[in-house]
Amino acid sequence: MRTESHQSVARARVRTGELARHQIAKLEGGRAWVVLSGLGLPRLWDYGMRHTLAGYTRSLEAGRGRPAPERLDAALAAARIALADACDRIVEKQVPDVVLLALLVDAGTLHVLSAGAGRVYVQRAGTPQRLTPREDPRDGVLFAAATRSSLPLEPGDLVLAGSVSAFSVRAVARLAAVLEEDPRASPEVLVSVLTEPAALAGVGAAAIALRVA
């Protein structure tokens, strides 16, 4: 199965500067992605995401050859331990938490795992299907219950994933207009459409677009 993907991250405006509240890691040659979003104090966003990603990627790599759902569950558990250990090393009244949204394509099936509020849609023949819960948990890796879903992919599918801020009312309306005009719009164009409104608003966002050929 051949895929074409692109990703975009918009920084958040904090006081007079900008900080990275979101991060995307593309893994295993484009078969896996993880989207992270910092919760809590802005000065700790990077700290929390860095340790969460390190724990996640180590476990995912170590689990090669195991079934995809098992790999994702183990990687989330490792990310939780890594973040909790990092929190124990700092003196803060409000410890950082991190939303984690993971995607893994294995044997033609898209597997999704989320801990916290994220968005994943698969658009097939013009009809979107949501693979993440409609309720948005307030917590992240440390306290949110994980949700899981899987969907066999088909040629022509469009996968859109990212932070909640990438799927604002304005972004979704613009996305619909672009796809109506050009159903084969490139992933690069689509992620730009999703993250630009959040960038202008200063809230930051992260988005991934994946086309299946």
Short mmCIF file of C-alpha atoms in Angstrom, two decimals:
data_model
loop_
_atom_site.label_atom_id
_atom_site.label_comp_id
_atom_site.label_asym_id
_atom_site.label_seq_id
_atom_site.Cartn_x
_atom_site.Cartn_y
_atom_site.Cartn_z
CA MET A 1 0.00 0.00 0.00
CA ARG A 2 1.48 3.32 -1.10
CA THR A 3 0.82 6.51 0.86
CA GLU A 4 1.58 10.21 0.58
CA SER A 5 1.67 12.25 3.75
CA HIS A 6 2.47 15.70 5.04
CA GLN A 7 2.39 17.38 8.45
CA SER A 8 2.19 20.91 9.80
CA VAL A 9 2.72 22.43 13.24
CA ALA A 10 1.76 25.99 14.21
CA ARG A 11 3.29 27.52 17.32
CA ALA A 12 1.22 29.07 20.10
CA ARG A 13 1.49 32.73 21.04
CA VAL A 14 2.45 33.21 24.70
CA ARG A 15 2.71 36.80 25.91
CA THR A 16 5.09 38.49 23.46
CA GLY A 17 6.66 35.34 22.05
CA GLU A 18 5.81 31.95 20.57
CA LEU A 19 6.19 28.46 22.00
CA ALA A 20 5.70 24.98 20.57
CA ARG A 21 2.61 23.56 22.25
CA HIS A 22 2.31 20.74 19.71
CA GLN A 23 4.73 18.28 18.20
CA ILE A 24 4.52 15.59 15.50
CA ALA A 25 6.91 12.68 15.09
CA LYS A 26 6.89 10.60 11.89
CA LEU A 27 8.21 7.12 12.60
CA GLU A 28 9.02 3.88 10.79
CA GLY A 29 9.33 5.49 7.40
CA GLY A 30 5.85 6.97 7.45
CA ARG A 31 3.95 3.97 8.83
CA ALA A 32 3.55 5.54 12.26
CA TRP A 33 2.93 9.02 13.65
CA VAL A 34 2.45 10.48 17.08
CA VAL A 35 0.95 13.89 17.82
CA LEU A 36 1.68 15.48 21.19
CA SER A 37 0.02 18.50 22.78
CA GLY A 38 1.26 20.11 25.98
CA LEU A 39 -1.08 20.72 28.91
CA GLY A 40 -0.45 22.88 31.95
CA LEU A 41 2.09 25.66 32.27
CA PRO A 42 3.56 26.85 28.95
CA ARG A 43 7.11 26.77 30.31
CA LEU A 44 6.73 23.01 30.81
CA TRP A 45 5.16 22.09 27.45
CA ASP A 46 8.47 21.16 25.83
CA TYR A 47 9.69 19.34 28.93
CA GLY A 48 6.60 17.17 29.10
CA MET A 49 6.45 16.41 25.38
CA ARG A 50 10.14 15.58 25.18
CA HIS A 51 10.00 12.92 27.89
CA THR A 52 6.68 11.53 26.67
CA LEU A 53 7.99 11.13 23.13
CA ALA A 54 11.22 9.50 24.31
CA GLY A 55 9.35 6.84 26.28
CA TYR A 56 6.88 6.25 23.48
CA THR A 57 9.41 5.86 20.67
CA ARG A 58 11.70 3.55 22.65
CA SER A 59 8.85 1.17 23.36
CA LEU A 60 7.38 1.30 19.86
CA GLU A 61 10.75 0.41 18.35
CA ALA A 62 11.31 -2.41 20.84
CA GLY A 63 7.91 -3.90 19.99
CA ARG A 64 8.54 -4.46 16.27
CA GLY A 65 7.05 -7.75 15.16
CA ARG A 66 4.23 -7.72 17.71
CA PRO A 67 0.59 -6.98 16.79
CA ALA A 68 -0.04 -3.26 16.24
CA PRO A 69 -2.58 -2.81 19.10
CA GLU A 70 -0.15 -4.40 21.56
CA ARG A 71 2.67 -2.17 20.36
CA LEU A 72 0.56 0.97 20.80
CA ASP A 73 -0.63 -0.03 24.27
CA ALA A 74 2.91 -0.80 25.39
CA ALA A 75 4.22 2.46 23.93
CA LEU A 76 1.54 4.46 25.73
CA ALA A 77 2.38 2.73 29.01
CA ALA A 78 6.05 3.54 28.50
CA ALA A 79 5.22 7.15 27.67
CA ARG A 80 3.17 7.43 30.85
CA ILE A 81 6.01 6.06 32.97
CA ALA A 82 8.55 8.36 31.31
CA LEU A 83 6.40 11.43 31.90
CA ALA A 84 5.60 10.48 35.48
CA ASP A 85 9.32 9.98 36.22
CA ALA A 86 10.08 13.36 34.65
CA CYS A 87 7.41 15.02 36.78
CA ASP A 88 8.94 13.51 39.92
CA ARG A 89 12.21 15.28 39.11
CA ILE A 90 10.78 18.80 39.14
CA VAL A 91 9.37 20.97 41.91
CA GLU A 92 6.08 22.33 40.58
CA LYS A 93 2.63 22.70 42.08
CA GLN A 94 1.13 22.00 38.67
CA VAL A 95 2.92 19.18 36.87
CA PRO A 96 2.82 18.97 33.06
CA ASP A 97 0.60 16.54 31.21
CA VAL A 98 0.62 15.67 27.51
CA VAL A 99 -2.12 14.67 25.09
CA LEU A 100 -0.95 11.78 22.93
CA LEU A 101 -2.51 10.74 19.63
CA ALA A 102 -0.88 7.76 17.88
CA LEU A 103 -1.41 6.30 14.41
CA LEU A 104 0.12 3.09 13.06
CA VAL A 105 -0.52 1.50 9.66
CA ASP A 106 0.04 -2.24 9.77
CA ALA A 107 -0.92 -4.74 7.05
CA GLY A 108 -3.19 -2.19 5.41
CA THR A 109 -5.09 -1.31 8.60
CA LEU A 110 -4.95 2.04 10.39
CA HIS A 111 -4.71 1.67 14.16
CA VAL A 112 -5.42 4.72 16.33
CA LEU A 113 -4.77 5.24 20.03
CA SER A 114 -5.49 8.43 21.94
CA ALA A 115 -4.90 9.59 25.50
CA GLY A 116 -6.61 12.94 25.75
CA ALA A 117 -8.38 15.08 23.19
CA GLY A 118 -7.36 14.50 19.57
CA ARG A 119 -8.95 14.07 16.17
CA VAL A 120 -8.67 11.39 13.50
CA TYR A 121 -10.95 11.19 10.47
CA VAL A 122 -10.90 8.92 7.44
CA GLN A 123 -12.63 10.36 4.39
CA ARG A 124 -13.76 7.70 1.94
CA ALA A 125 -15.67 8.53 -1.23
CA GLY A 126 -16.38 12.00 0.15
CA THR A 127 -17.80 10.75 3.46
CA PRO A 128 -15.81 11.30 6.69
CA GLN A 129 -15.66 8.74 9.49
CA ARG A 130 -14.40 9.76 12.89
CA LEU A 131 -12.08 7.34 14.67
CA THR A 132 -11.67 9.27 17.93
CA PRO A 133 -14.28 9.88 20.67
CA ARG A 134 -16.64 12.84 20.41
CA GLU A 135 -16.04 13.69 24.06
CA ASP A 136 -12.82 15.61 24.74
CA PRO A 137 -11.05 14.54 27.95
CA ARG A 138 -9.37 17.34 29.85
CA ASP A 139 -6.40 15.20 30.88
CA GLY A 140 -3.59 13.60 28.93
CA VAL A 141 -1.19 10.68 29.23
CA LEU A 142 -1.03 10.76 33.03
CA PHE A 143 -4.73 10.47 33.82
CA ALA A 144 -6.90 10.10 30.70
CA ALA A 145 -8.29 6.69 29.80
CA ALA A 146 -6.94 5.49 26.45
CA THR A 147 -9.28 4.95 23.50
CA ARG A 148 -8.56 2.71 20.54
CA SER A 149 -9.95 2.12 17.06
CA SER A 150 -8.93 0.40 13.83
CA LEU A 151 -10.03 0.64 10.21
CA PRO A 152 -8.84 -1.25 7.10
CA LEU A 153 -7.66 1.33 4.58
CA GLU A 154 -8.65 1.40 0.91
CA PRO A 155 -7.08 3.13 -2.10
CA GLY A 156 -8.36 6.68 -2.29
CA ASP A 157 -8.82 7.09 1.47
CA LEU A 158 -7.80 10.38 3.04
CA VAL A 159 -6.69 10.31 6.68
CA LEU A 160 -6.75 13.59 8.62
CA ALA A 161 -5.42 13.70 12.16
CA GLY A 162 -4.18 16.21 14.69
CA SER A 163 -4.90 18.41 17.66
CA VAL A 164 -8.38 19.65 18.49
CA SER A 165 -7.27 23.18 17.57
CA ALA A 166 -6.55 22.04 14.00
CA PHE A 167 -10.21 21.13 13.56
CA SER A 168 -11.85 24.42 14.52
CA VAL A 169 -15.11 25.42 12.86
CA ARG A 170 -13.23 27.79 10.57
CA ALA A 171 -10.60 25.22 9.63
CA VAL A 172 -13.15 22.51 8.88
CA ALA A 173 -15.22 24.87 6.75
CA ARG A 174 -12.14 25.85 4.73
CA LEU A 175 -11.12 22.21 4.40
CA ALA A 176 -14.56 21.28 3.05
CA ALA A 177 -14.37 24.09 0.50
CA VAL A 178 -10.91 23.00 -0.68
CA LEU A 179 -11.95 19.36 -1.05
CA GLU A 180 -15.12 20.30 -2.86
CA GLU A 181 -13.10 22.27 -5.39
CA ASP A 182 -10.33 19.66 -5.66
CA PRO A 183 -11.02 16.22 -4.10
CA ARG A 184 -7.39 15.28 -4.82
CA ALA A 185 -5.84 18.28 -3.09
CA SER A 186 -2.36 17.43 -1.84
CA PRO A 187 -1.68 16.58 1.82
CA GLU A 188 0.61 19.63 1.99
CA VAL A 189 -2.28 21.93 1.06
CA LEU A 190 -4.71 20.22 3.44
CA VAL A 191 -2.53 20.46 6.56
CA SER A 192 -1.88 24.12 5.80
CA VAL A 193 -5.62 24.72 5.63
CA LEU A 194 -6.09 23.02 9.00
CA THR A 195 -3.34 24.78 10.94
CA GLU A 196 -3.48 28.29 9.48
CA PRO A 197 -6.56 29.49 11.45
CA ALA A 198 -4.96 28.30 14.72
CA ALA A 199 -1.71 30.05 13.81
CA LEU A 200 -3.56 33.30 13.17
CA ALA A 201 -5.44 32.94 16.46
CA GLY A 202 -2.21 32.21 18.33
CA VAL A 203 -3.45 28.96 19.86
CA GLY A 204 -1.17 26.59 17.96
CA ALA A 205 -2.09 23.36 16.21
CA ALA A 206 -0.73 20.17 14.66
CA ALA A 207 -2.15 18.29 11.67
CA ILE A 208 -1.33 15.27 9.53
CA ALA A 209 -2.83 14.40 6.14
CA LEU A 210 -2.30 10.98 4.58
CA ARG A 211 -3.54 9.85 1.17
CA VAL A 212 -3.72 6.15 0.35
CA ALA A 213 -2.99 5.11 -3.22
#
